[in-house]
Coordinates of N, CA, C and O in Angstrom, one line a residue:
M1 N -67.0 -52.6 147.1 CA -67.9 -53.2 148.1 C -68.5 -54.5 147.5 O -69.1 -54.4 146.4
P2 N -68.4 -55.6 148.1 CA -69.0 -56.8 147.5 C -70.5 -56.8 147.6 O -71.1 -56.1 148.4
E3 N -71.1 -57.6 146.7 CA -72.6 -57.8 146.8 C -73.0 -58.4 148.1 O -72.2 -59.2 148.7
P4 N -74.1 -58.2 148.6 CA -74.6 -58.8 149.9 C -74.5 -60.3 149.8 O -74.9 -60.9 148.8
G5 N -73.9 -60.9 150.8 CA -73.9 -62.4 150.8 C -72.7 -63.0 150.1 O -72.5 -64.2 150.1
I6 N -71.8 -62.2 149.5 CA -70.6 -62.7 148.8 C -69.4 -62.5 149.8 O -69.1 -61.4 150.1
P7 N -68.8 -63.6 150.2 CA -67.7 -63.5 151.1 C -66.4 -62.9 150.5 O -66.2 -63.1 149.3
L8 N -65.6 -62.2 151.2 CA -64.4 -61.7 150.7 C -63.3 -62.8 151.0 O -63.2 -63.3 152.2
L9 N -62.6 -63.2 150.0 CA -61.6 -64.3 150.2 C -60.2 -63.8 149.7 O -60.1 -63.0 148.8
D10 N -59.2 -64.3 150.4 CA -57.8 -64.0 149.9 C -57.4 -65.1 149.0 O -57.8 -66.3 149.2
G11 N -56.6 -64.9 148.0 CA -56.2 -65.9 147.1 C -57.2 -66.2 146.1 O -58.1 -65.4 145.7
W12 N -57.2 -67.4 145.6 CA -58.2 -67.9 144.6 C -59.3 -68.7 145.2 O -59.2 -69.2 146.3
C13 N -60.5 -68.7 144.5 CA -61.6 -69.4 145.1 C -62.3 -70.1 143.9 O -62.4 -69.6 142.8
L14 N -62.9 -71.2 144.3 CA -63.9 -71.9 143.5 C -65.3 -71.5 143.9 O -65.5 -71.4 145.1
Y15 N -66.1 -71.2 143.0 CA -67.5 -70.8 143.4 C -68.5 -71.5 142.6 O -68.3 -72.0 141.5
L16 N -69.7 -71.6 143.2 CA -70.8 -72.3 142.5 C -72.0 -71.3 142.6 O -72.4 -70.9 143.7
L17 N -72.6 -71.0 141.4 CA -73.7 -70.1 141.3 C -75.0 -70.9 141.0 O -74.9 -72.0 140.3
E18 N -76.1 -70.4 141.4 CA -77.4 -70.9 140.9 C -77.9 -69.9 139.9 O -77.9 -68.7 140.2
C19 N -78.2 -70.4 138.7 CA -78.7 -69.5 137.7 C -80.2 -69.5 137.6 O -80.9 -70.3 138.3
R20 N -80.7 -68.5 136.9 CA -82.2 -68.2 136.9 C -82.9 -69.5 136.4 O -84.0 -69.7 136.8
N21 N -82.3 -70.2 135.5 CA -83.0 -71.4 135.0 C -82.8 -72.6 135.9 O -83.3 -73.7 135.5
G22 N -82.2 -72.5 137.1 CA -82.1 -73.5 138.0 C -80.8 -74.3 137.9 O -80.5 -75.1 138.8
A23 N -80.0 -74.1 136.9 CA -78.8 -74.7 136.7 C -77.7 -74.2 137.6 O -77.8 -73.1 138.1
F24 N -76.6 -75.0 137.8 CA -75.5 -74.6 138.5 C -74.4 -74.1 137.6 O -74.3 -74.7 136.5
Y25 N -73.6 -73.1 137.9 CA -72.5 -72.7 137.2 C -71.3 -72.6 138.1 O -71.4 -72.0 139.2
A26 N -70.2 -73.2 137.7 CA -69.0 -73.2 138.5 C -67.9 -72.5 137.8 O -67.7 -72.5 136.6
G27 N -67.0 -71.8 138.6 CA -65.9 -71.1 138.1 C -64.9 -70.8 139.2 O -65.1 -71.1 140.3
I28 N -63.8 -70.2 138.7 CA -62.7 -69.8 139.7 C -62.4 -68.3 139.5 O -62.6 -67.8 138.4
T29 N -61.9 -67.7 140.5 CA -61.6 -66.3 140.4 C -60.7 -65.9 141.6 O -60.7 -66.6 142.6
N30 N -60.0 -64.8 141.5 CA -59.3 -64.2 142.6 C -60.0 -63.0 143.1 O -59.5 -62.3 144.0
R31 N -61.1 -62.6 142.5 CA -61.9 -61.5 142.9 C -63.4 -61.8 142.8 O -64.1 -61.5 141.8
L32 N -63.9 -62.5 143.8 CA -65.3 -63.1 143.7 C -66.3 -61.9 143.5 O -67.2 -62.1 142.7
D33 N -66.1 -60.9 144.3 CA -67.1 -59.8 144.2 C -67.2 -59.2 142.7 O -68.3 -59.1 142.2
A34 N -66.0 -59.0 142.1 CA -66.0 -58.5 140.7 C -66.5 -59.5 139.7 O -67.2 -59.2 138.8
R35 N -66.1 -60.7 139.9 CA -66.5 -61.8 139.0 C -68.0 -62.0 139.1 O -68.7 -62.1 138.0
Y36 N -68.6 -62.0 140.3 CA -70.1 -62.1 140.4 C -70.8 -61.0 139.7 O -71.8 -61.1 139.0
A37 N -70.3 -59.8 139.9 CA -70.9 -58.6 139.3 C -70.8 -58.7 137.8 O -71.8 -58.3 137.1
A38 N -69.7 -59.2 137.3 CA -69.6 -59.4 135.8 C -70.6 -60.4 135.3 O -71.3 -60.2 134.3
H39 N -70.8 -61.5 136.0 CA -71.8 -62.5 135.7 C -73.2 -61.8 135.6 O -74.0 -62.0 134.7
V40 N -73.5 -61.1 136.7 CA -74.9 -60.4 136.8 C -75.1 -59.4 135.6 O -76.1 -59.3 135.1
A41 N -74.0 -58.7 135.3 CA -74.0 -57.7 134.2 C -74.1 -58.3 132.8 O -74.3 -57.6 131.8
G42 N -73.8 -59.7 132.7 CA -73.8 -60.3 131.4 C -72.5 -60.3 130.7 O -72.4 -60.6 129.5
T43 N -71.4 -60.0 131.4 CA -70.1 -59.9 130.8 C -69.2 -60.9 131.4 O -68.0 -61.0 131.1
G44 N -69.7 -61.8 132.3 CA -68.8 -62.8 132.9 C -68.5 -64.0 132.2 O -67.4 -64.5 132.1
A45 N -69.5 -64.6 131.5 CA -69.3 -65.8 130.7 C -70.4 -66.0 129.8 O -71.5 -65.5 130.0
K46 N -70.2 -66.7 128.7 CA -71.3 -66.9 127.7 C -72.5 -67.6 128.3 O -73.6 -67.1 128.1
Y47 N -72.3 -68.6 129.2 CA -73.4 -69.3 129.8 C -74.2 -68.4 130.7 O -75.5 -68.4 130.6
T48 N -73.6 -67.5 131.5 CA -74.3 -66.7 132.4 C -74.9 -65.5 131.7 O -75.8 -64.8 132.3
R49 N -74.5 -65.2 130.5 CA -75.2 -64.2 129.7 C -76.6 -64.6 129.4 O -77.6 -63.8 129.5
A50 N -76.8 -65.9 129.0 CA -78.1 -66.4 128.7 C -78.9 -66.9 129.9 O -80.1 -66.9 129.9
N51 N -78.1 -67.2 131.0 CA -78.7 -67.7 132.2 C -78.2 -67.0 133.4 O -77.3 -67.5 134.1
P52 N -78.6 -65.8 133.7 CA -78.0 -65.0 134.7 C -78.1 -65.6 136.1 O -79.0 -66.4 136.4
P53 N -77.1 -65.4 136.9 CA -77.1 -66.0 138.3 C -78.0 -65.3 139.2 O -78.3 -64.1 139.0
V54 N -78.6 -66.0 140.1 CA -79.5 -65.4 141.1 C -78.8 -65.4 142.5 O -79.2 -64.6 143.3
R55 N -77.8 -66.3 142.7 CA -77.1 -66.2 144.0 C -75.9 -67.1 144.0 O -75.8 -68.0 143.1
V56 N -75.0 -66.8 144.9 CA -73.8 -67.7 145.1 C -74.2 -68.8 146.1 O -74.6 -68.5 147.2
L57 N -74.0 -70.0 145.7 CA -74.4 -71.1 146.5 C -73.3 -71.5 147.5 O -73.6 -71.9 148.6
A58 N -72.1 -71.5 147.0 CA -70.9 -72.0 147.8 C -69.6 -71.4 147.3 O -69.5 -71.1 146.1
T59 N -68.7 -71.3 148.2 CA -67.3 -70.9 147.8 C -66.3 -71.8 148.6 O -66.6 -72.2 149.7
R60 N -65.1 -71.9 148.0 CA -64.0 -72.5 148.8 C -62.7 -71.9 148.3 O -62.5 -71.8 147.1
G61 N -61.9 -71.5 149.3 CA -60.6 -70.8 149.0 C -59.5 -71.8 148.6 O -59.5 -72.9 149.2
Y62 N -58.6 -71.4 147.8 CA -57.4 -72.1 147.4 C -56.2 -71.2 147.4 O -56.3 -70.0 147.2
P63 N -55.0 -71.7 147.7 CA -53.8 -70.9 147.8 C -53.4 -70.3 146.4 O -52.7 -69.3 146.4
D64 N -53.7 -71.0 145.3 CA -53.2 -70.5 144.0 C -54.2 -70.9 142.9 O -55.1 -71.7 143.1
R65 N -54.0 -70.4 141.7 CA -54.8 -70.6 140.6 C -54.8 -72.1 140.2 O -55.8 -72.7 139.8
S66 N -53.7 -72.7 140.2 CA -53.5 -74.1 139.9 C -54.4 -75.0 140.7 O -55.1 -75.9 140.2
A67 N -54.3 -74.8 142.0 CA -55.2 -75.6 142.9 C -56.6 -75.4 142.7 O -57.4 -76.3 142.7
A68 N -57.0 -74.1 142.5 CA -58.4 -73.8 142.2 C -58.9 -74.5 140.9 O -60.0 -75.0 140.8
S69 N -58.0 -74.5 139.9 CA -58.4 -75.1 138.6 C -58.6 -76.6 138.7 O -59.5 -77.2 138.1
R70 N -57.7 -77.2 139.5 CA -57.9 -78.7 139.7 C -59.2 -79.0 140.4 O -59.9 -79.9 140.1
A71 N -59.5 -78.2 141.4 CA -60.8 -78.4 142.1 C -62.0 -78.1 141.2 O -63.0 -78.8 141.3
E72 N -61.9 -77.1 140.4 CA -63.0 -76.8 139.4 C -63.2 -78.0 138.5 O -64.3 -78.4 138.3
A73 N -62.1 -78.6 138.0 CA -62.3 -79.8 137.1 C -62.9 -80.9 137.9 O -63.8 -81.6 137.3
Q74 N -62.5 -81.2 139.1 CA -63.1 -82.2 140.0 C -64.6 -81.9 140.1 O -65.5 -82.8 140.0
L75 N -65.0 -80.7 140.5 CA -66.4 -80.3 140.7 C -67.2 -80.5 139.5 O -68.3 -81.1 139.5
K76 N -66.7 -80.2 138.3 CA -67.5 -80.3 137.1 C -67.7 -81.7 136.7 O -68.6 -81.9 135.9
R77 N -66.9 -82.6 137.2 CA -67.1 -84.0 136.8 C -68.2 -84.7 137.7 O -68.7 -85.8 137.4
L78 N -68.6 -84.0 138.8 CA -69.6 -84.6 139.7 C -71.0 -84.4 139.2 O -71.3 -83.4 138.5
P79 N -71.9 -85.3 139.5 CA -73.3 -85.1 139.2 C -73.9 -83.9 140.0 O -73.4 -83.6 141.1
R80 N -74.9 -83.3 139.5 CA -75.5 -82.2 140.2 C -75.8 -82.4 141.6 O -75.5 -81.6 142.5
A81 N -76.3 -83.6 142.0 CA -76.7 -83.9 143.3 C -75.5 -83.9 144.3 O -75.7 -83.7 145.5
K82 N -74.3 -84.0 143.8 CA -73.1 -84.0 144.7 C -72.3 -82.7 144.7 O -71.3 -82.6 145.4
K83 N -72.7 -81.8 143.9 CA -71.9 -80.5 143.8 C -71.8 -79.7 145.1 O -70.8 -79.3 145.5
L84 N -73.0 -79.6 145.7 CA -73.0 -78.8 147.0 C -72.2 -79.5 148.1 O -71.5 -78.9 148.8
A85 N -72.3 -80.8 148.1 CA -71.6 -81.6 149.1 C -70.1 -81.5 148.9 O -69.3 -81.6 149.9
F86 N -69.6 -81.2 147.7 CA -68.2 -81.0 147.5 C -67.6 -79.9 148.3 O -66.5 -80.0 148.8
F87 N -68.4 -78.9 148.6 CA -68.0 -77.7 149.4 C -68.0 -78.0 150.9 O -67.4 -77.3 151.6
E88 N -68.7 -79.0 151.3 CA -68.8 -79.4 152.7 C -67.7 -80.3 153.2 O -67.5 -80.5 154.4
S89 N -67.0 -80.9 152.3 CA -65.9 -81.9 152.7 C -64.6 -81.2 152.9 O -64.3 -80.1 152.6

């Protein structure tokens, strides 16, 4: 069962989290519910161990890992002010 507010997606997705310190964290996964739970538990990534997520801000689905990885690289090059807008285009 996914966490409340976490959409179920087929394929791969790019996600953006808001962390407790106010920072954004971006990643890709093919199991958003499990990946978010891992971040919350402190086993998802080194950064989110020190700065636990408080919510999923946005997600976007992709057909395969390669496409999701390219989108993640694009997102990470953007300034903070433009990261949320990336998911609206």
